[in-house]
Short mmCIF file of C-alpha atoms in Angstrom, two decimals:
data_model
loop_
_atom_site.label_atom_id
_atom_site.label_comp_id
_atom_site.label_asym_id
_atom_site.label_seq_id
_atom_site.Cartn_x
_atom_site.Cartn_y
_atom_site.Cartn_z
CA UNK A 4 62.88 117.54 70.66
CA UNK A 5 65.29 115.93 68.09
CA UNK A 6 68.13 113.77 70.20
CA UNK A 7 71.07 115.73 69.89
CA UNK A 8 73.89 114.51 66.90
CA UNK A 9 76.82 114.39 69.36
CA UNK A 10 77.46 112.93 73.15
CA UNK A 11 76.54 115.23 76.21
CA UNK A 12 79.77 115.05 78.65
CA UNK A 13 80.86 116.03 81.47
CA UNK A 14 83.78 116.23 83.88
CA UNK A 15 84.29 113.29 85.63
CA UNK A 16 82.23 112.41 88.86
CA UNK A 17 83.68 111.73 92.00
CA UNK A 18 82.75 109.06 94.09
CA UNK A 19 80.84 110.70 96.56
CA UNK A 20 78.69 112.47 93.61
CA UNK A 21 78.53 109.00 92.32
CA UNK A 22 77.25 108.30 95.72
CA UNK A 23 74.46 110.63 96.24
CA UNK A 24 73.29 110.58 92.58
CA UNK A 25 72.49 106.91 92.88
CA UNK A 26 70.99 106.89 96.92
CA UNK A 27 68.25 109.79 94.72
CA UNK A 28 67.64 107.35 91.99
CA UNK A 29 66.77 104.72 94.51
CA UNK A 30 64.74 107.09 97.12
CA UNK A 31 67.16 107.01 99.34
CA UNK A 32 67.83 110.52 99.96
CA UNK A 33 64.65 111.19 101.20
CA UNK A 34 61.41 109.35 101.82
CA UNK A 35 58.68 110.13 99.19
CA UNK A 36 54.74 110.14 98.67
CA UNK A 37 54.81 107.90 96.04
CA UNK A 38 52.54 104.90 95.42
CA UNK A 39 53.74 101.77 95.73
CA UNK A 40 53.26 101.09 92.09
CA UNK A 41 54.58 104.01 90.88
CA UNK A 42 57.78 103.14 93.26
CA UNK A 43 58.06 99.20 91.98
CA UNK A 44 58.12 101.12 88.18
CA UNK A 45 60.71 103.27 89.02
CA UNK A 46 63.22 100.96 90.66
CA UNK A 47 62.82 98.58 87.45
CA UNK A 48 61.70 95.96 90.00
CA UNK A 49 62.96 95.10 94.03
CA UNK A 50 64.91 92.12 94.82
CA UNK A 51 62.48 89.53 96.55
CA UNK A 52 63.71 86.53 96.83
CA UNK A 53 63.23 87.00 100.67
CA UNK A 54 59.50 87.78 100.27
CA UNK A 55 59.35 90.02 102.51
CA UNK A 56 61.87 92.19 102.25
CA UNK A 57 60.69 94.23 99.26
CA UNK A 58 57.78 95.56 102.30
CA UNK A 59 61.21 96.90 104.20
CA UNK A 60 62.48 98.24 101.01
CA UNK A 61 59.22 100.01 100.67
CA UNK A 62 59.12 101.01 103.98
CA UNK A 63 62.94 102.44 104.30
CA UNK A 64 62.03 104.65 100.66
CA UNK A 65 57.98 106.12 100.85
CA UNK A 66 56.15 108.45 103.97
CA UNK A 67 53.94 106.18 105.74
CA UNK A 68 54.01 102.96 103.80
CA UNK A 69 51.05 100.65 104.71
CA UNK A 70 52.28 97.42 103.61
CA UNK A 71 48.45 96.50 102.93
CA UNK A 72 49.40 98.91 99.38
CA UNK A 73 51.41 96.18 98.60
CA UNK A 74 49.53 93.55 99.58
CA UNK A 75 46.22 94.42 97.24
CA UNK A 76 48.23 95.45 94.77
CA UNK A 77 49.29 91.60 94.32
CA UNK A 78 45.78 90.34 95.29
CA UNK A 79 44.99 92.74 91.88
CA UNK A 80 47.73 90.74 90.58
CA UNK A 81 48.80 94.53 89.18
CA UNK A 82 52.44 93.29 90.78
CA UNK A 83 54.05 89.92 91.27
CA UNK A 84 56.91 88.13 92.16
CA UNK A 85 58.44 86.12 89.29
CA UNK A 86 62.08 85.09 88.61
CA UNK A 87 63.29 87.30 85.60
CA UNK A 88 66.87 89.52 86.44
CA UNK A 89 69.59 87.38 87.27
CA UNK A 90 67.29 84.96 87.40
CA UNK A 91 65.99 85.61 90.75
CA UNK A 92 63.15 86.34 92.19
CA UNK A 93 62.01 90.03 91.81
CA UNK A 94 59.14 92.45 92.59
CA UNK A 95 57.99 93.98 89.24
CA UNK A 96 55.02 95.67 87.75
CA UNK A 97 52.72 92.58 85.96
CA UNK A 98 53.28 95.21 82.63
CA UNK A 99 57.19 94.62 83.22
CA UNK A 100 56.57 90.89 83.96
CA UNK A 101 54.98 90.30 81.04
CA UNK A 102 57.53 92.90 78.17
CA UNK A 103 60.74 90.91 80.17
CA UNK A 104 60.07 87.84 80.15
CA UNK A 105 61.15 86.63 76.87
CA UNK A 106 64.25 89.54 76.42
CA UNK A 107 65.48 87.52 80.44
CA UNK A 108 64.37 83.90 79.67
CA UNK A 109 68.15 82.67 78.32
CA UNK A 110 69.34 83.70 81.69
CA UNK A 111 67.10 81.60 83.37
CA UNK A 112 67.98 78.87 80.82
CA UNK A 113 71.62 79.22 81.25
CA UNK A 114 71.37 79.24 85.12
CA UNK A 115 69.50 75.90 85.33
CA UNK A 116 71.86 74.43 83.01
CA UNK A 117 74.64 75.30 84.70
CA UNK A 118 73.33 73.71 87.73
CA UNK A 119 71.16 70.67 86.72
CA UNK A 120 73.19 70.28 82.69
CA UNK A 121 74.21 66.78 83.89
CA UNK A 122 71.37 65.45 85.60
CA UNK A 123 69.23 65.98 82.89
CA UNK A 124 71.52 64.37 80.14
CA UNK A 125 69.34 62.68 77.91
CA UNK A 126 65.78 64.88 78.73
CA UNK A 127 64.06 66.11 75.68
CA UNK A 128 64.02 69.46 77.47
CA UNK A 129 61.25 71.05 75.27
CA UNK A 130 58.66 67.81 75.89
CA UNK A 131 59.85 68.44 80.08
CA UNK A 132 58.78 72.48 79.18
CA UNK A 133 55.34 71.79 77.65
CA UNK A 134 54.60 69.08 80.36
CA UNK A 135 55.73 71.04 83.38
CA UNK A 136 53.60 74.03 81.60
CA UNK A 137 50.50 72.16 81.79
CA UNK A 138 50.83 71.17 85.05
CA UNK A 139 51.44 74.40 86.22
CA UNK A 140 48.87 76.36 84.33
CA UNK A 141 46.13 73.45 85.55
CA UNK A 142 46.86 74.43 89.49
CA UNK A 143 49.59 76.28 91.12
CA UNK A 144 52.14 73.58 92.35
CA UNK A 145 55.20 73.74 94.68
CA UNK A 146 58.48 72.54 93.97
CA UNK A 147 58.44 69.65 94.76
CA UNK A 148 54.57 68.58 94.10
CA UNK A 149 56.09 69.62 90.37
CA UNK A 150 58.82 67.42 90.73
CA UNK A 151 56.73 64.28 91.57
CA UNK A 152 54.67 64.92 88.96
CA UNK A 153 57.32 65.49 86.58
CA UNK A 154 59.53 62.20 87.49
CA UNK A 155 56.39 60.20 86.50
CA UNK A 156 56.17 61.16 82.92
CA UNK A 157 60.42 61.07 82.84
CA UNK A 158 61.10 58.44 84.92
CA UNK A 159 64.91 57.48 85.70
CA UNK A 160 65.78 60.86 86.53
CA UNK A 161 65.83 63.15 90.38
CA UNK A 162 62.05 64.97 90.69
CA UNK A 163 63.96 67.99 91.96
CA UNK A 164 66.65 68.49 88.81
CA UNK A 165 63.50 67.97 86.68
CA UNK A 166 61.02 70.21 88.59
CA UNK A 167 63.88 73.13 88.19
CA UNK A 168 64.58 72.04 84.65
CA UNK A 169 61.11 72.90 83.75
CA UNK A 170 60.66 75.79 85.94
CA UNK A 171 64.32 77.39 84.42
CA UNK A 172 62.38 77.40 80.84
CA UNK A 173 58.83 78.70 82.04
CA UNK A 174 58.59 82.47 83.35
CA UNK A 175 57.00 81.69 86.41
CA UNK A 176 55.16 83.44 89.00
CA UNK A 177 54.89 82.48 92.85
CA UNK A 178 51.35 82.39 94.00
CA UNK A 179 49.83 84.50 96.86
CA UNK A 180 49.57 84.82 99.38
CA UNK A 181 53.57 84.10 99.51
CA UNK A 182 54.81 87.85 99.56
CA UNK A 183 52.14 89.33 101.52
CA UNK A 184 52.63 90.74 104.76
CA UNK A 185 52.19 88.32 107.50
CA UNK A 186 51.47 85.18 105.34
CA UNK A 187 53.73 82.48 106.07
CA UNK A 188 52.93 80.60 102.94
CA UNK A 189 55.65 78.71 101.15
CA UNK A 190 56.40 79.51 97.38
CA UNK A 191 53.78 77.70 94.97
CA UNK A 192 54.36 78.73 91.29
CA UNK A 193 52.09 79.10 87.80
CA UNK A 194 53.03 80.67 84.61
CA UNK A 195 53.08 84.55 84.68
CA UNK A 196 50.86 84.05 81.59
CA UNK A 197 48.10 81.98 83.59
CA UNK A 198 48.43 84.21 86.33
CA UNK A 199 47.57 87.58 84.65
CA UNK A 200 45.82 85.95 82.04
CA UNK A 201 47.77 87.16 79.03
CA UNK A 202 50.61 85.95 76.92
CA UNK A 203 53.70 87.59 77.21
CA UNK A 204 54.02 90.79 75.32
CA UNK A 205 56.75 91.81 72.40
CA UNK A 206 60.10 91.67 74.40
CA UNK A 207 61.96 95.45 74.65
CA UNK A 208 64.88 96.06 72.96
CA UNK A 209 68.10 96.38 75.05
CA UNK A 210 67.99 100.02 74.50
CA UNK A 211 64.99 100.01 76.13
CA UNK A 212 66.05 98.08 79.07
CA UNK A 213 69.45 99.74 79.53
CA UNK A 214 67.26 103.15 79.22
CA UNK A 215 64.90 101.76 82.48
CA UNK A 216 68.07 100.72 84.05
CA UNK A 217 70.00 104.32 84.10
CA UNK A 218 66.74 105.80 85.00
CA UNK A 219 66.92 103.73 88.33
CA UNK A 220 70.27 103.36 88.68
CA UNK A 221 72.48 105.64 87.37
CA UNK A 222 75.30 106.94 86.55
CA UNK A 223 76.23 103.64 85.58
CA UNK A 224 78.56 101.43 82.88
CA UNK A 225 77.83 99.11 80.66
CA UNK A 226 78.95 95.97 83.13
CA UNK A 227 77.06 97.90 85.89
CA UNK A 228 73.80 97.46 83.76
CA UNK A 229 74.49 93.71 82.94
CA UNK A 230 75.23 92.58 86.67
CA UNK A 231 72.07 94.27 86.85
CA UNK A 232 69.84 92.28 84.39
CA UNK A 233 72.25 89.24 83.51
CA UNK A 234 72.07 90.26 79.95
CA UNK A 235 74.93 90.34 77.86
CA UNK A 236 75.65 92.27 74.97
CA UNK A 237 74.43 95.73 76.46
CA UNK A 238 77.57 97.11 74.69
CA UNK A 239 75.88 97.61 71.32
CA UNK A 240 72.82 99.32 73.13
CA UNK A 241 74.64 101.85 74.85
CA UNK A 242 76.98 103.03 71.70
CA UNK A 243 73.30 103.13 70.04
CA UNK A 244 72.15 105.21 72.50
CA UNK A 245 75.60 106.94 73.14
CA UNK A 246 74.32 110.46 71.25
CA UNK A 247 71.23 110.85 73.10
CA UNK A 248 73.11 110.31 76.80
CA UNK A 249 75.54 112.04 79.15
CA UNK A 250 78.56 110.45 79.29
CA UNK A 251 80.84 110.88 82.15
CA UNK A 252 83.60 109.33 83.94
CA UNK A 253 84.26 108.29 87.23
CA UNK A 254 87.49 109.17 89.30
CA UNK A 255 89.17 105.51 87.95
CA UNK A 256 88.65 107.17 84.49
CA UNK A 257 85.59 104.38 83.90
CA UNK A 258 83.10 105.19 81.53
CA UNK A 259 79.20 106.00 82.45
CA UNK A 260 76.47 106.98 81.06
CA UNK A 261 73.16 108.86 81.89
CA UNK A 262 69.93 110.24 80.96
CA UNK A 263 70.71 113.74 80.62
CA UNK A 264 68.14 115.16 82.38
CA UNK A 265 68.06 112.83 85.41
CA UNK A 266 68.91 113.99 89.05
CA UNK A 267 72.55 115.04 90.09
CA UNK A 268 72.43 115.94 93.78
CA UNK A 269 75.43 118.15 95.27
CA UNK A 270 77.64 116.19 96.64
CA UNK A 271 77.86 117.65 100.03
CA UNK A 272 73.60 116.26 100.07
CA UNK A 273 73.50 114.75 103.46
CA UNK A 274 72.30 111.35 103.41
CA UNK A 275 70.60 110.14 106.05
CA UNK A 276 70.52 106.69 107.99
CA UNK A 277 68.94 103.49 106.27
CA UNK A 278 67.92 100.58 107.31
CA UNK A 279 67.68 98.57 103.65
CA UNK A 280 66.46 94.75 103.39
CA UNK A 281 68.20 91.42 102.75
CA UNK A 282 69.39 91.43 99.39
CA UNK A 283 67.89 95.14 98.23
CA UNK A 284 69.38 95.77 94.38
CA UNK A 285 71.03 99.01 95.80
CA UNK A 286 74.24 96.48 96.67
CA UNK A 287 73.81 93.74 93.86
CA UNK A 288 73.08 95.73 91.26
CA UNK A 289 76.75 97.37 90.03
CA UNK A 290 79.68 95.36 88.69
CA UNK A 291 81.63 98.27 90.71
CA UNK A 292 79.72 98.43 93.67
CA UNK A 293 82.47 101.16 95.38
CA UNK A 294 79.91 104.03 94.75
CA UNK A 295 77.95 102.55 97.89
CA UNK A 296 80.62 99.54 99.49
CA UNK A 297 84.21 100.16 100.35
CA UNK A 298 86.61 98.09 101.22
CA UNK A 299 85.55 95.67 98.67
CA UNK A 300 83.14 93.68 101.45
CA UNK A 301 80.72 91.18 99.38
CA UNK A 302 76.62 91.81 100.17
CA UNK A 303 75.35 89.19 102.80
CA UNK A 304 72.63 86.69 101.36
CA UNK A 305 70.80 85.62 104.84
CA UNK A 306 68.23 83.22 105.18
CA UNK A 307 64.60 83.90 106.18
CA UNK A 308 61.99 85.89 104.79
CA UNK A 309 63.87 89.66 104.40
CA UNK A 310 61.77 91.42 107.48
CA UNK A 311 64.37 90.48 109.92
CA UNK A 312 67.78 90.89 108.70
CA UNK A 313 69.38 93.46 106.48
CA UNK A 314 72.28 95.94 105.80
CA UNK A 315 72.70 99.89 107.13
CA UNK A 316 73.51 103.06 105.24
CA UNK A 317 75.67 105.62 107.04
CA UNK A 318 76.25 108.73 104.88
CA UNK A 319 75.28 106.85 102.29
CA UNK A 320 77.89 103.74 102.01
CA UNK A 321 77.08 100.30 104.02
CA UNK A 322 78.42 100.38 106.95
CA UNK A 323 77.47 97.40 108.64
CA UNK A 324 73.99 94.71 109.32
CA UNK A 325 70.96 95.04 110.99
CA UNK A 326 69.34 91.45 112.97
CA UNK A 327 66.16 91.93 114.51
CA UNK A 328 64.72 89.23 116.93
CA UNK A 329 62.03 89.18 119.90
CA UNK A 330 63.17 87.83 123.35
CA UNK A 331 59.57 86.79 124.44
CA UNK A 332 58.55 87.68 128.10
CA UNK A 333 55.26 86.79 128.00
CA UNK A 334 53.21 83.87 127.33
CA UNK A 335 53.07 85.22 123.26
CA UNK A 336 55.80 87.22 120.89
CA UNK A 337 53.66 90.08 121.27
CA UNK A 338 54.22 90.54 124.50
CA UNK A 339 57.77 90.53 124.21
CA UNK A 340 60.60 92.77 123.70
CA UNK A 341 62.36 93.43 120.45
CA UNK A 342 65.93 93.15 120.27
CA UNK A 343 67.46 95.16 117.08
CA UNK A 344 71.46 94.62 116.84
CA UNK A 345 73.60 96.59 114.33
CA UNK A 346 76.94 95.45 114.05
CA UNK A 347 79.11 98.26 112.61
CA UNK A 348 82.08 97.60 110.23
CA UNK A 349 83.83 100.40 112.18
CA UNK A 350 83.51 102.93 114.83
CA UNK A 351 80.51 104.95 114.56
CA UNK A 352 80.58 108.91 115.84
CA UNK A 353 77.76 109.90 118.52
CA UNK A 354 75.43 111.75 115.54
CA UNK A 355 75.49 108.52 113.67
CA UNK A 356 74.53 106.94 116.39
CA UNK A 357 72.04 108.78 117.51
CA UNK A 358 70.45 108.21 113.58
CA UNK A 359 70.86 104.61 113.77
CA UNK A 360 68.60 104.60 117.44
CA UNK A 361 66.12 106.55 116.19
CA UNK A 362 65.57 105.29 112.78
CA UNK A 363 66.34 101.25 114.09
CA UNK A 364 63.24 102.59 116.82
CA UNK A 365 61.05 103.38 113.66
CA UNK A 366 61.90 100.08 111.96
CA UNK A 367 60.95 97.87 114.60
CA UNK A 368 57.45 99.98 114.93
CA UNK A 369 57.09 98.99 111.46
CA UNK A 370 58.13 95.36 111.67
CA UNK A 371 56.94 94.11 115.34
CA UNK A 372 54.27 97.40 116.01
CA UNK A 373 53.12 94.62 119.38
CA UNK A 374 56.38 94.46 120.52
CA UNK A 375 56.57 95.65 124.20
CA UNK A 376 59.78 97.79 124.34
CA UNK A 377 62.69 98.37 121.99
CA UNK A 378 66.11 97.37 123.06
CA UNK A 379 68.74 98.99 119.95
CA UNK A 380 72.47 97.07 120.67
CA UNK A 381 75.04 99.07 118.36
CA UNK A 382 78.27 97.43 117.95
CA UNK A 383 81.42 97.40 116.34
CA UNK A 384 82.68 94.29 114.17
CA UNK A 385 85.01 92.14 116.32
#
């Protein structure tokens, strides 16, 4: 069918239709019998710098997710984890992996130089490149294995600035078992190229990319889609695109854009309870981030590996954090009990609460299935 000559529109969405549009684009609405492959596609990639926590994700989105899906899917190295939006570390399909990595490589460029510019004064950065790419593609290497290396072909200069110098300009891959469920392994990287054994193929054009974006994502605006990817310029592919989309606006009078045939729940969709991982794209994904966070509150970044912390959805908007730890009465953590806290941003009504028990009750099954009771503590923010 020929794309139509002028823009679809509509009136403008509120922010609860806003709301619910964007919890069904992320699978959030309801859990779904997808595979796990199929679900990584969709979502354009999961956040996973905490390597964990794209099993949560999974978990929190698909009926009975077996984490061991995920876990021979990157054994099949079908799926990896490799730095490429934002220049973090995401979950992606090795087909994505390889089509992004040159359009997202200047991000990764501009990040490191941001951060390391003056340290590595003086480096002939494209001789650091080829020799760290060597290295790398010989045997997987850690951080800072890579940065020893590295300081004794460029010596004078810190092993660390030069081991992330070189990794900034190299799309890289961390190494399983890191990512698997279980492992404990630290991060060890090669090239995404020696990993799946194939060069990088022909970048996508923005309109692609901004195209995969609304599909997961939106409704959503131009700056919505670059906070997204950390490209710039996205501008030009959306007026491109403009006649082919439906373009609304939001109750601020901002303007979005969507595939036109992509999902538009009622508002008045009830959304149920979700526990969602440390750093899951659903809250770093938007330049306005009000669809899903009021009050302006800024996504936590924890430490640890994204199976034990994380945030909660109540009707749909955060509404407060999830910590889960094991108070060990036994002579081993299986033995013990598991403590899940939720710490509410305000006060939370008895059906809520009753969601939160029951699903928190699930998520602990899933995390700690050993663990010898289940003690829930819901509180409100001091």
């Amino acid at each position: 069918m020929a794309a139509p000559s002028t823009p679809l529109s509509a009136p403008a969405l509120t922010r609860r239709a806003l709301n619910r549009a964007t919890l069904h684009r992320q699978l959030l609405l309801a859990r779904e019998p997808r595979s796990v492959l199929d679900t990584v596609t969709h979502l354009a990639g999961m956040q996973a710098q905490a390597p964990l926590a794209p099993h949560v994700g999974l978990w929190t989105r698909l009926v009975d997710y077996d984490p061991a899906e995920l876990d021979a899917l990157y054994e099949q190295r079908t799926v990896l984890r490799a730095s490429l939006m934002r220049a973090t570390v995401h979950l992606v399909a090795a087909a994505d992996a390889l089509a992004w990595q040159v359009m997202l490589a200047p991000i990764s460029v501009r990040s490191v130089q941001g951060a390391f510019g003056k340290a590595l004064a003086g480096v002939d950065t494209e001789a650091l490149a080829r020799t760290a790419e060597h290295l790398l593609t010989d045997a997987p290497r850690t951080t800072a294995d890579l940065g020893r290396l590295l300081a004794g072909r460029f010596p004078g200069y810190e092993p660390a600035a030069l081991a992330y110098g070189a990794r900034g300009r190299l799309g890289l891959v961390q190494v399983t078992p890191r990512g698997q469920w279980g492992a404990g392994a630290g991060p060890a990287h090669t090239t995404i190229a020696a990993w799946l054994g194939r060069a990088p193929g022909p970048a996508p054009t923005p309109d692609g990319i901004f195209l995969r974006y609304l599909a997961a994502f939106g409704p959503a605006g131009v700056a919505d889609a670059q906070q997204w990817s950390g490209l710039t310029r996205l501008s030009e592919a959306a007026e491109r695109l403009r006649p082919q989309l439906r373009v609304v606006r939001d109750e601020d009078g901002r303007e979005l854009f969507d595939l036109p045939d992509a999902p538009r729940p009622d508002p008045d969709t009830p959304a149920p309870v979700r526990f969602l991982p440390a750093y899951d794209n659903l809250l770093l994904s938007y330049a306005d981030r009000s669809r899903v966070i009021v009050n302006g509150r800024r996504p936590p970044l924890p430490p640890g590996n994204g199976s034990r912390a994380g945030t909660v959805l109540v009707d749909g908007l955060w509404h407060g954090i999830w910590k889960l730890e094991t108070a060990t009465t036994g002579s081993s953590a299986a033995t013990g009990k598991a403590v899940l806290t939720v710490t509410a941003f305000g006060p939370v009504r008895a059906g809520d609460r009753e969601q939160i028990e029951a699903e928190g009750v699930r998520l602990v099954s899933f995390v700690l299935p050993d663990a010898a009771a289940v003690d829930a503590v819901i509180a409100a923010e001091a």
